[in-house]
GROMACS .gro file of C-alpha atoms in nm:
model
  412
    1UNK     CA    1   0.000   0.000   0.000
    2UNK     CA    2   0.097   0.286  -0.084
    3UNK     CA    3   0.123   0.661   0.094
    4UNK     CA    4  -0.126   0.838  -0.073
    5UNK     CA    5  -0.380   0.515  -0.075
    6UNK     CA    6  -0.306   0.538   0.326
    7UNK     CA    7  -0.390   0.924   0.352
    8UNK     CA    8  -0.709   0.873   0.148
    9UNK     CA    9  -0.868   0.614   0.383
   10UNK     CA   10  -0.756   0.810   0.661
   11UNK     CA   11  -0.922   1.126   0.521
   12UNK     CA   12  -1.271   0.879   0.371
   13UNK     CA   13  -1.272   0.836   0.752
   14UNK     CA   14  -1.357   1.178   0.868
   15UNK     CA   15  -1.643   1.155   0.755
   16UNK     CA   16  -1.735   0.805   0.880
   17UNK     CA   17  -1.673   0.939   1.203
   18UNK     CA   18  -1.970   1.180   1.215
   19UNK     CA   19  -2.303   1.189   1.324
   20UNK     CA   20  -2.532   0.925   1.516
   21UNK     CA   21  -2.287   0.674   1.396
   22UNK     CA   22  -1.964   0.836   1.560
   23UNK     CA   23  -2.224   0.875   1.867
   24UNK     CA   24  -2.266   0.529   1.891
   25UNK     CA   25  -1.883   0.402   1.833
   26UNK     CA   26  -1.753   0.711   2.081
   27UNK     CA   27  -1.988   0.532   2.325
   28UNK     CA   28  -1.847   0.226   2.239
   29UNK     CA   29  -1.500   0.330   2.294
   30UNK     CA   30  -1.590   0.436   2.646
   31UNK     CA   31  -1.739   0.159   2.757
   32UNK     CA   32  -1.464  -0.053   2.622
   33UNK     CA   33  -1.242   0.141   2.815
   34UNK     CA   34  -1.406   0.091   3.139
   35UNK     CA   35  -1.305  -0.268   3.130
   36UNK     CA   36  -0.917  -0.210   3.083
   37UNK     CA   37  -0.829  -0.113   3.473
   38UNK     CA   38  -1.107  -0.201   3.713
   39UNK     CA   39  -1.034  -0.558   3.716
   40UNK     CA   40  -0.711  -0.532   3.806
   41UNK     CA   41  -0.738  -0.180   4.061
   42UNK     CA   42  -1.020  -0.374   4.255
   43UNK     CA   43  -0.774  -0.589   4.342
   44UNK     CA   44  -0.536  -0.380   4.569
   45UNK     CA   45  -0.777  -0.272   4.829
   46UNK     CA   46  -0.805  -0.631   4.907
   47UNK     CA   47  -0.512  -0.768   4.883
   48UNK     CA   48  -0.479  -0.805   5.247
   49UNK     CA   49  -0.813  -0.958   5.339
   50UNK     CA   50  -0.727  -1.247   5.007
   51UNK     CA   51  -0.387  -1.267   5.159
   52UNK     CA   52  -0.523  -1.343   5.530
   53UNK     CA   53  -0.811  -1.553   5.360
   54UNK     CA   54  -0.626  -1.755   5.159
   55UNK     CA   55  -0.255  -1.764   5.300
   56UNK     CA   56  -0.042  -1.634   5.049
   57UNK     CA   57   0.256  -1.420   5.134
   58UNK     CA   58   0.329  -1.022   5.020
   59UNK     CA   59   0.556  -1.219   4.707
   60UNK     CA   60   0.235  -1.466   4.615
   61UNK     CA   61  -0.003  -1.205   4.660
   62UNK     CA   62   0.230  -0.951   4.417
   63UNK     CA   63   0.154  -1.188   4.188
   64UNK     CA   64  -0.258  -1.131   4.130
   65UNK     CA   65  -0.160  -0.769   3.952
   66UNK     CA   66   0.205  -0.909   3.804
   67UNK     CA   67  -0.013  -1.200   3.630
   68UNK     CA   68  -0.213  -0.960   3.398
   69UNK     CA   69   0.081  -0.784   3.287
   70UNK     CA   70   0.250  -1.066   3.173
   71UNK     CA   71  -0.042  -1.165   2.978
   72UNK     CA   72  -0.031  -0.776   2.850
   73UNK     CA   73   0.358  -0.887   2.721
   74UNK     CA   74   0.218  -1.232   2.576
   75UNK     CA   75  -0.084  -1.068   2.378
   76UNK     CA   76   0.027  -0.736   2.288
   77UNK     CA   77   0.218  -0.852   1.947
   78UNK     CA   78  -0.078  -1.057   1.870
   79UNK     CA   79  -0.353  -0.864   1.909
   80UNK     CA   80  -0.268  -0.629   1.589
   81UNK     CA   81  -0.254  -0.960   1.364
   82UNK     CA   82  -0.588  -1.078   1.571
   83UNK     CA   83  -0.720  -0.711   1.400
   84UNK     CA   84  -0.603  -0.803   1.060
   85UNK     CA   85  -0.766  -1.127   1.006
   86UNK     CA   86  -1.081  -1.079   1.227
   87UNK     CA   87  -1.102  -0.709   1.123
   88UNK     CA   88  -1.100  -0.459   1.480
   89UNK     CA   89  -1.407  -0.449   1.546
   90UNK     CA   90  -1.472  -0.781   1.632
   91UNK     CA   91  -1.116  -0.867   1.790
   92UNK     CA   92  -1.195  -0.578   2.028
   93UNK     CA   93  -1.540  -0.803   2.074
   94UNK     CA   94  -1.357  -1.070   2.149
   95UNK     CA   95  -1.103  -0.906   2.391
   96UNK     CA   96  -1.405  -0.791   2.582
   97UNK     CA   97  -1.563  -1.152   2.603
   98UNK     CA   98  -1.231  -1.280   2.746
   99UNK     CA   99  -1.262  -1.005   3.021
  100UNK     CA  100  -1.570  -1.093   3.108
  101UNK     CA  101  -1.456  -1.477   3.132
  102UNK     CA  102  -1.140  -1.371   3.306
  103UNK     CA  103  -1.301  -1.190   3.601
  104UNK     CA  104  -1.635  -1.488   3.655
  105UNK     CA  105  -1.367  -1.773   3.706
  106UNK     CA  106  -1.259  -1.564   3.956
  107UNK     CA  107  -1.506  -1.594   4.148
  108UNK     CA  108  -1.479  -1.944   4.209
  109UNK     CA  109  -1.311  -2.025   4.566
  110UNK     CA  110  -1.000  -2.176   4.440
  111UNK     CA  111  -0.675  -2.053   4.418
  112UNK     CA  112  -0.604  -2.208   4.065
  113UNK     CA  113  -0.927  -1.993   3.899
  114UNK     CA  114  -0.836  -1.718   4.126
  115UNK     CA  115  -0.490  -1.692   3.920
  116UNK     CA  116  -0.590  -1.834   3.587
  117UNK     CA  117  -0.900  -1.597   3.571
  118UNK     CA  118  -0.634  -1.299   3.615
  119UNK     CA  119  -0.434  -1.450   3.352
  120UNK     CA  120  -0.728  -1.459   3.119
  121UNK     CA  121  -0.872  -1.134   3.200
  122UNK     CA  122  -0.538  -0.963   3.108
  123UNK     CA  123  -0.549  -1.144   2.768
  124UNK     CA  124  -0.855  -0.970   2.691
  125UNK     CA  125  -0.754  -0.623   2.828
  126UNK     CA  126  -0.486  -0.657   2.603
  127UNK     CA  127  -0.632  -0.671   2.334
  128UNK     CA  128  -0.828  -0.340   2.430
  129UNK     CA  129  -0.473  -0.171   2.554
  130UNK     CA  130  -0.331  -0.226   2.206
  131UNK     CA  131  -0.611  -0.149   1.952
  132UNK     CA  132  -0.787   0.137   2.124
  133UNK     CA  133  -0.550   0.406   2.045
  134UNK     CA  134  -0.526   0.288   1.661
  135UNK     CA  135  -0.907   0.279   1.623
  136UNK     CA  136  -0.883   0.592   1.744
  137UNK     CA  137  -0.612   0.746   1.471
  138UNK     CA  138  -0.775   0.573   1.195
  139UNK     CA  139  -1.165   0.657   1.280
  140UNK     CA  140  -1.071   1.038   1.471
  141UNK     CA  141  -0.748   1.146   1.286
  142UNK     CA  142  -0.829   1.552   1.330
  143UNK     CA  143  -0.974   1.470   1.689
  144UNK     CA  144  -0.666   1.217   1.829
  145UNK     CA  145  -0.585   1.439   2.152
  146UNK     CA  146  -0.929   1.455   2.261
  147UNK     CA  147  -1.019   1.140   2.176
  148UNK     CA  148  -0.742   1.011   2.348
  149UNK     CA  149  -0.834   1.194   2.678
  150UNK     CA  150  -1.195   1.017   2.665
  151UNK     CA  151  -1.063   0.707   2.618
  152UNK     CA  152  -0.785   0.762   2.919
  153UNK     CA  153  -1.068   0.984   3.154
  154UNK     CA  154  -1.304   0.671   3.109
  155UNK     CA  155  -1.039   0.401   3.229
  156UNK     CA  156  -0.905   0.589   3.475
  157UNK     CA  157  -1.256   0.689   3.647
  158UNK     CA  158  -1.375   0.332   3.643
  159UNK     CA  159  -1.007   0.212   3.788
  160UNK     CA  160  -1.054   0.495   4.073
  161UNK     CA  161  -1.436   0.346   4.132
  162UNK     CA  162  -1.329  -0.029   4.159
  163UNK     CA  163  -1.049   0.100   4.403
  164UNK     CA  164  -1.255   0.264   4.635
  165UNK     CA  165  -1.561   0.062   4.667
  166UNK     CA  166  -1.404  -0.310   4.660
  167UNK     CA  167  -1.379  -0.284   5.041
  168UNK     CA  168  -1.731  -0.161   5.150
  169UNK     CA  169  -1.838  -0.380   4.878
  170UNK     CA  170  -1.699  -0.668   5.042
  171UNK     CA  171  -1.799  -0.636   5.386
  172UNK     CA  172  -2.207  -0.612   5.232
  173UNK     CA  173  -2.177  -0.940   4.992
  174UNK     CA  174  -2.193  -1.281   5.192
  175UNK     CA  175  -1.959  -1.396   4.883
  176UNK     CA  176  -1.688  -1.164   5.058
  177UNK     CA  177  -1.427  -1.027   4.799
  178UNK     CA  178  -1.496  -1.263   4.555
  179UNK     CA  179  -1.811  -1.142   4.499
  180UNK     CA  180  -1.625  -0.778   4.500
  181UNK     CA  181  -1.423  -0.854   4.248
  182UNK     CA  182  -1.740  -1.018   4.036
  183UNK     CA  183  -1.900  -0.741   4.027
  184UNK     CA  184  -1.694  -0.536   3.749
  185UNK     CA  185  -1.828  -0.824   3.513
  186UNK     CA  186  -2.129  -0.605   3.481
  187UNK     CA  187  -1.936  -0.327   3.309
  188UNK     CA  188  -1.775  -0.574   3.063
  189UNK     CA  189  -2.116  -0.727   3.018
  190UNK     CA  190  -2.257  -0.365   2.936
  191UNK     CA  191  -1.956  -0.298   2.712
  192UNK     CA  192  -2.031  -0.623   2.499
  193UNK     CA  193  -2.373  -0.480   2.424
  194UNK     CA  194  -2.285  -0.155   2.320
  195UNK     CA  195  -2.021  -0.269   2.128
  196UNK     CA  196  -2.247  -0.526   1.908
  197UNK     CA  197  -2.293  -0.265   1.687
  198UNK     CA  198  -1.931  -0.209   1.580
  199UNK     CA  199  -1.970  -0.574   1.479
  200UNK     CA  200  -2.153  -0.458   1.137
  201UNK     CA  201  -1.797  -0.353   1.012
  202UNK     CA  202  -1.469  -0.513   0.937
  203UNK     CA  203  -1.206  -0.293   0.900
  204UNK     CA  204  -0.936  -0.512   0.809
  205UNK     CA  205  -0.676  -0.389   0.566
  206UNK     CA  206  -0.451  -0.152   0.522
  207UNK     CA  207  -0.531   0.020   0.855
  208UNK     CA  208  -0.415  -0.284   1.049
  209UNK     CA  209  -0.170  -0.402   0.871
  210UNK     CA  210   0.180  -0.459   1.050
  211UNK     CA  211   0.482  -0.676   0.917
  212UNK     CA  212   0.683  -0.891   1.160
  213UNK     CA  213   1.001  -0.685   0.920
  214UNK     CA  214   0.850  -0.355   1.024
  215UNK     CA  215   1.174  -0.090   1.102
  216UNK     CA  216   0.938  -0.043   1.419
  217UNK     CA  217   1.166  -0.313   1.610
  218UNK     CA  218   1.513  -0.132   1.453
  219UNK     CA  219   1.439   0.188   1.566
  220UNK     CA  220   1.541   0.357   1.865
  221UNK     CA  221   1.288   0.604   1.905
  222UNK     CA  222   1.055   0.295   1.958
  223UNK     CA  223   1.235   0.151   2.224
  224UNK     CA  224   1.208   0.466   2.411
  225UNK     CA  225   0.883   0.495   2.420
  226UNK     CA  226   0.871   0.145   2.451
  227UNK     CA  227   1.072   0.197   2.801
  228UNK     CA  228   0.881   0.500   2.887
  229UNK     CA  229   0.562   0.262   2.850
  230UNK     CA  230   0.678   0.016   3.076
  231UNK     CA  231   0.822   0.232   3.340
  232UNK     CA  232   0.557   0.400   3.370
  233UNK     CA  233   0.334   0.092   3.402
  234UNK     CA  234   0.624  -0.007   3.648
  235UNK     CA  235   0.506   0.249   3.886
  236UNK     CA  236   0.133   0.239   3.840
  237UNK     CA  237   0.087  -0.145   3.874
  238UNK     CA  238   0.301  -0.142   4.190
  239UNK     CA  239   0.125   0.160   4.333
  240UNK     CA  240  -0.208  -0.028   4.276
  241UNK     CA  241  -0.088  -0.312   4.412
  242UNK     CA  242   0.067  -0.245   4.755
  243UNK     CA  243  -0.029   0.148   4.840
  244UNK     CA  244  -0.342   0.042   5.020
  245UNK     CA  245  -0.110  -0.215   5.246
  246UNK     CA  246   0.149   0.067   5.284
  247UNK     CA  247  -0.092   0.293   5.402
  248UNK     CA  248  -0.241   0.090   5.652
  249UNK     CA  249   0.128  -0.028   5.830
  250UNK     CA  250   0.092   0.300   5.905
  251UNK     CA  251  -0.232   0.317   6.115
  252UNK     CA  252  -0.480   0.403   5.807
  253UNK     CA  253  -0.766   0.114   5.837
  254UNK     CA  254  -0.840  -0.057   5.558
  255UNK     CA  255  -1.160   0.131   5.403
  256UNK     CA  256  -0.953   0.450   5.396
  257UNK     CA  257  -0.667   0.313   5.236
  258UNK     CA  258  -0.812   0.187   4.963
  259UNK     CA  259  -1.021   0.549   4.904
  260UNK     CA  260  -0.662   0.688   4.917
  261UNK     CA  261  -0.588   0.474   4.626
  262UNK     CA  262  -0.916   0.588   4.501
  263UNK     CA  263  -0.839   0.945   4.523
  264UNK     CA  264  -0.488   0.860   4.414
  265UNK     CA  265  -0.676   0.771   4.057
  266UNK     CA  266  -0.943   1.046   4.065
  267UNK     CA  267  -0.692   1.289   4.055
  268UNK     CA  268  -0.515   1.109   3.736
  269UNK     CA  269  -0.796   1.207   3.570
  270UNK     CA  270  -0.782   1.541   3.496
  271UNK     CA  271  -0.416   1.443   3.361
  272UNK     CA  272  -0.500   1.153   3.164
  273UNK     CA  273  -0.754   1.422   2.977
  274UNK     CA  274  -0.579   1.735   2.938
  275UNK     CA  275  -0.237   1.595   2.898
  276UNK     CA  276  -0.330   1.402   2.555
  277UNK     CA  277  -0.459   1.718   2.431
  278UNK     CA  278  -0.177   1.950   2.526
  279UNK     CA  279   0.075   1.692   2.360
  280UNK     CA  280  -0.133   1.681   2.035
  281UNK     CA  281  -0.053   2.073   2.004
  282UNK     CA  282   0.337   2.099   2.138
  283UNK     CA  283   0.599   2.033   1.889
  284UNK     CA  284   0.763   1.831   2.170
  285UNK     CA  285   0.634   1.689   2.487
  286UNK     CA  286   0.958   1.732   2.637
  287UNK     CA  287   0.842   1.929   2.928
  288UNK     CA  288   0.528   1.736   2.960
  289UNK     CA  289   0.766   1.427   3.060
  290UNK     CA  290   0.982   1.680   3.331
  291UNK     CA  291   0.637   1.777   3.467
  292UNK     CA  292   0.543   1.420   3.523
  293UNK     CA  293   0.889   1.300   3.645
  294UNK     CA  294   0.784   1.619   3.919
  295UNK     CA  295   0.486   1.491   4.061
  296UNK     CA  296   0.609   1.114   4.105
  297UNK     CA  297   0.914   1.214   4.274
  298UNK     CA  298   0.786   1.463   4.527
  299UNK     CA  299   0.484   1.228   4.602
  300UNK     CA  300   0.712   0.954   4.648
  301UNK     CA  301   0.924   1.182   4.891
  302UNK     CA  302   0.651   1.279   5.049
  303UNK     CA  303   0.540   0.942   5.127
  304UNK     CA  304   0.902   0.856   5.248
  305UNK     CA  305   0.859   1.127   5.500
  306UNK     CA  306   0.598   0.943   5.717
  307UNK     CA  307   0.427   1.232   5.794
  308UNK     CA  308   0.061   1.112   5.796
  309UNK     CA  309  -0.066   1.454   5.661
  310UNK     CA  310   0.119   1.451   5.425
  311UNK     CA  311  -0.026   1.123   5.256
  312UNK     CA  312  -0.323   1.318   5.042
  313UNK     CA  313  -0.056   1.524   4.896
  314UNK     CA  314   0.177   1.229   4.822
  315UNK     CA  315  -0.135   1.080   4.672
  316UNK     CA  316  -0.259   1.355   4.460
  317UNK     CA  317   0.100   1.402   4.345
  318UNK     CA  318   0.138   1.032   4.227
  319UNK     CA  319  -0.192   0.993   4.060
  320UNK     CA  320  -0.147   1.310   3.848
  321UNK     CA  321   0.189   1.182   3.777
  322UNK     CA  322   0.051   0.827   3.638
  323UNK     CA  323  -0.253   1.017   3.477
  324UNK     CA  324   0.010   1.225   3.315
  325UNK     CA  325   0.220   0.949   3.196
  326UNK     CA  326  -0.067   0.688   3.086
  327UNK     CA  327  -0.219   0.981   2.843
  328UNK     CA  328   0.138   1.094   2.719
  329UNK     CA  329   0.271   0.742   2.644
  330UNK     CA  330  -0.052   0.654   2.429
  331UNK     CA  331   0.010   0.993   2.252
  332UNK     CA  332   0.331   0.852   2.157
  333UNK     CA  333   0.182   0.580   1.972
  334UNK     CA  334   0.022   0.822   1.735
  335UNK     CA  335   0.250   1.111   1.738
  336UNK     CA  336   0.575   0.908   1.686
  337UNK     CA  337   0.389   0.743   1.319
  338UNK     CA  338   0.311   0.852   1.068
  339UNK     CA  339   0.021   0.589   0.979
  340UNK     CA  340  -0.223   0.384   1.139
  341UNK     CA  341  -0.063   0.034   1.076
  342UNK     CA  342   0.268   0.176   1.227
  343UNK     CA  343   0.032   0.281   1.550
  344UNK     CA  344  -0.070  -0.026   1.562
  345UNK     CA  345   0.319  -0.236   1.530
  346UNK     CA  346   0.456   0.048   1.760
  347UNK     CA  347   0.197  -0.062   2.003
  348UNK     CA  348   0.209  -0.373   1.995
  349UNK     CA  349   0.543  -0.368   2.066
  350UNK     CA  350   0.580  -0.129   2.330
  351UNK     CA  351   0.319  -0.330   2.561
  352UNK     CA  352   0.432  -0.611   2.468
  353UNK     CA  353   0.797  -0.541   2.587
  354UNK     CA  354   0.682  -0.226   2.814
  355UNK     CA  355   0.429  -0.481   3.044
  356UNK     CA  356   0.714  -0.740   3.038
  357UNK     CA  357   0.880  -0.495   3.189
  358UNK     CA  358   0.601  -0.356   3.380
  359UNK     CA  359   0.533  -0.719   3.532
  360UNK     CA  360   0.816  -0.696   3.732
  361UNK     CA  361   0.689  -0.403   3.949
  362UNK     CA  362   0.431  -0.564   4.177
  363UNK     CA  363   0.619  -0.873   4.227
  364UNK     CA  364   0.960  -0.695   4.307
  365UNK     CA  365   0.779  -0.431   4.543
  366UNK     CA  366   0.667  -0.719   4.751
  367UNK     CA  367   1.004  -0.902   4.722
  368UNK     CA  368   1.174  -0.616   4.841
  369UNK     CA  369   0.901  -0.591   5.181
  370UNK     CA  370   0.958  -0.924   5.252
  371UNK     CA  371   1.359  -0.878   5.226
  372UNK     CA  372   1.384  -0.600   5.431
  373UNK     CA  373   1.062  -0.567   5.694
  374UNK     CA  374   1.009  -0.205   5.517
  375UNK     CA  375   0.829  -0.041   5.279
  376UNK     CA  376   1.108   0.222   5.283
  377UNK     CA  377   1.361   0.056   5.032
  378UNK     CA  378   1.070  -0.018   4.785
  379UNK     CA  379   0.934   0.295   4.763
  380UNK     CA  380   1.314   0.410   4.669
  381UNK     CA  381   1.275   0.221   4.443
  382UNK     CA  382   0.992   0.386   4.256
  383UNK     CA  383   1.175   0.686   4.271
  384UNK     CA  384   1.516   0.536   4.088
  385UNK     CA  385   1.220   0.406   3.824
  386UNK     CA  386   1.106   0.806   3.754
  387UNK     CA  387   1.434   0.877   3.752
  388UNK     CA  388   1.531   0.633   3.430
  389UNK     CA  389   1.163   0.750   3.338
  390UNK     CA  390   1.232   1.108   3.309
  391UNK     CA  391   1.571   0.995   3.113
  392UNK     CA  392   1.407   0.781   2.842
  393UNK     CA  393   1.097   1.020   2.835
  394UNK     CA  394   1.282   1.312   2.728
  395UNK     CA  395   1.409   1.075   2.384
  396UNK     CA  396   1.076   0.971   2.346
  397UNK     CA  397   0.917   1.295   2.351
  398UNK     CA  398   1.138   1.448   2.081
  399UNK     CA  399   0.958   1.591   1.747
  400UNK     CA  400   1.061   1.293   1.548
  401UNK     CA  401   0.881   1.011   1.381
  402UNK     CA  402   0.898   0.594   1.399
  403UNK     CA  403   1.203   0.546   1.092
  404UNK     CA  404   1.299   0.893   0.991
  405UNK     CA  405   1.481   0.989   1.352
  406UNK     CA  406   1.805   1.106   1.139
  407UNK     CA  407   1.589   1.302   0.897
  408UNK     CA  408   1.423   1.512   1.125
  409UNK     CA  409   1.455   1.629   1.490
  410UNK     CA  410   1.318   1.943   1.627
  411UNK     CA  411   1.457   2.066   1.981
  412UNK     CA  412   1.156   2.346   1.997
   0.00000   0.00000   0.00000
């Protein structure tokens, strides 16, 4: 395919993007996006009552958020070529089905489906992580910033819900957290049936098209961002995971912690919003990557203080931070190619390697508790992370495009 055959579909789908029918797929979008966190974020809130419940230690119980970000890493590559064959539309279908799977064998009191249902879920949310943003260059190519920002405020509003209600939720259900965690099956359930009527189309060609010889893997810009995704996931997987228990070592009970980590995401959203839409307009988003290495590290300081008022501040700080750096890194994936297939490869590939490296976070965290007594050393560690963050970002957020980095770079 050619250039100019790529910049007419892209234009023939401005104005496929109009009217009742860009109603319905914006709605569809949102939905779709509401399924992509709260699975996971319900989770941290109650990782103390599954741990005492069940048994498992901090390193065991690191594993229920580490588990869907490997599965991120294993899908991510796939899901473009899932696009091509099936067409979008219905691979996002499908990615929404195994969600919904994912979180109901959960529910089932076994350890085994407690795991492999997290496992399956984050297939599915893959899917959803990696297509997403190119559906949204190909079907909103003079609207990507705000687009972007719905797509980010929806996930991040239904990640800050699950967060903040899985413990009152719990102590109503006679299922206990199981049941908690069940319940976010409803939103996937909902997002199936306003997504049935995507299912009509089957974009399938050139907009999804990716080859396994793509310069995508060759370039260095790509593994920037690439890095920047997965150090950025680094921080907001562990945060989910083991704030809530950090907060209540020191005193907070185990309602309010989680409602920290609710407010902790509430704030992100503002950031995950505006942040999409200021990077669609700067010639660089170099700044945009200083402001965000800002807020993590004086949260994280501020959290290393053990000052208990300063804890709304640390977690206001480190929510805008990840809001900030979810909505810049998916910006990348559009503003770093030139074409929706490349949006799609670069991606792929940048969950795929960026959650591999991501999946480390939760796991490690909880290592590093259970090697020292402390929650000290780990949260040092989250601030060496937005260090290499901040030194990666600035590469990444350079005025230069996937395969033409030595033809043009802008310093503006």
């Amino acid at each position: 395919m050619n250039s100019g055959t790529q910049v007419k579909n892209e234009t023939e789908n401005v104005s496929v993007s109009t009217g009742l029918k860009a109603v319905i797929l914006i709605l569809g979008i949102i939905m779709v996006a509401t399924t992509l966190r709260s699975p996971i974020t319900a989770v941290g809130p109650l990782i103390e009552t599954i741990r005492s419940d069940t048994g498992m230690s901090h390193t065991l119980a690191g594993l229920l958020t580490t588990f869907p970000l490997l599965a991120f890493a294993l899908m991510s590559p796939l899901a473009p070529r899932i696009a091509r064959k099936w067409g979008m539309e219905r691979a996002l279908f499908a990615g929404i089905i195994t969600v919904t799977a994912g979180i109901t064998l959960r529910f089932i009191p076994s350890l085994a489906a407690l795991f492999t249902g997290t496992i399956i879920l984050g297939l599915g949310i893959a899917v959803g992580n990696v297509l997403l943003p190119s559906l949204i260059k190909r079907d909103f190519p003079l609207r990507v910033g705000v687009m972007t920002g719905i797509y980010s405020v929806s996930m991040n509003v239904f990640a800050a819900i699950a967060s903040g209600v899985s413990v009152p939720v719990t102590r109503h259900l006679s299922s206990g957290w199981r049941g908690a965690l069940l319940m976010w099956g409803i939103s996937s359930l909902v997002a199936l049936i306003v997504w049935l009527p995507q299912l009509r189309y089957r974009h399938q060609t050139e907009n999804v098209q990716i080859s396994s010889k793509s310069n995508v893997w060759c370039s260095k810009l790509a593994w920037q961002v690439t890095i920047v995704m997965g150090l950025q996931s680094f921080v907001f997987y562990s945060v989910v995971a083991w704030l809530p228990e950090i907060l209540s070592g020191r005193g907070m009970s185990a309602g309010t912690a989680g409602w920290m980590l609710s407010l902790m995401q509430l704030f992100s959203v503002p950031a995950t919003f505006f942040v999409p839409v200021l990077a669609a307009r700067f010639n660089n988003q170099r700044g945009l990557v200083t402001a965000t290495f800002l807020c993590f590290v004086l949260g994280f300081v501020s959290l290393l203080t053990d000052i208990n008022a300063l804890i709304p501040l640390s977690v206001i700080l480190i929510g805008i931070g990840t809001g900030a750096a979810f909505g810049l890194v998916t910006m990348f994936f559009m503003l770093r190619t030139r074409h929706t297939h490349q949006a799609a490869e670069l991606s792929g590939m940048a969950q795929s390697i960026g959650y591999l490296l991501a999946a480390v976070g939760p796991f490690l965290i909880g290592f590093v508790h259970d090697l020292t007594g402390s929650w000290s050393a780990a949260i040092g560690l989250l601030i060496l992370v937005s260090v290499i963050y901040l030194l990666t970002g600035l590469g990444a957020g350079s005025n230069r495009y996937i395969g033409e980095e030595h033809q043009k770079t802008s310093v503006n």
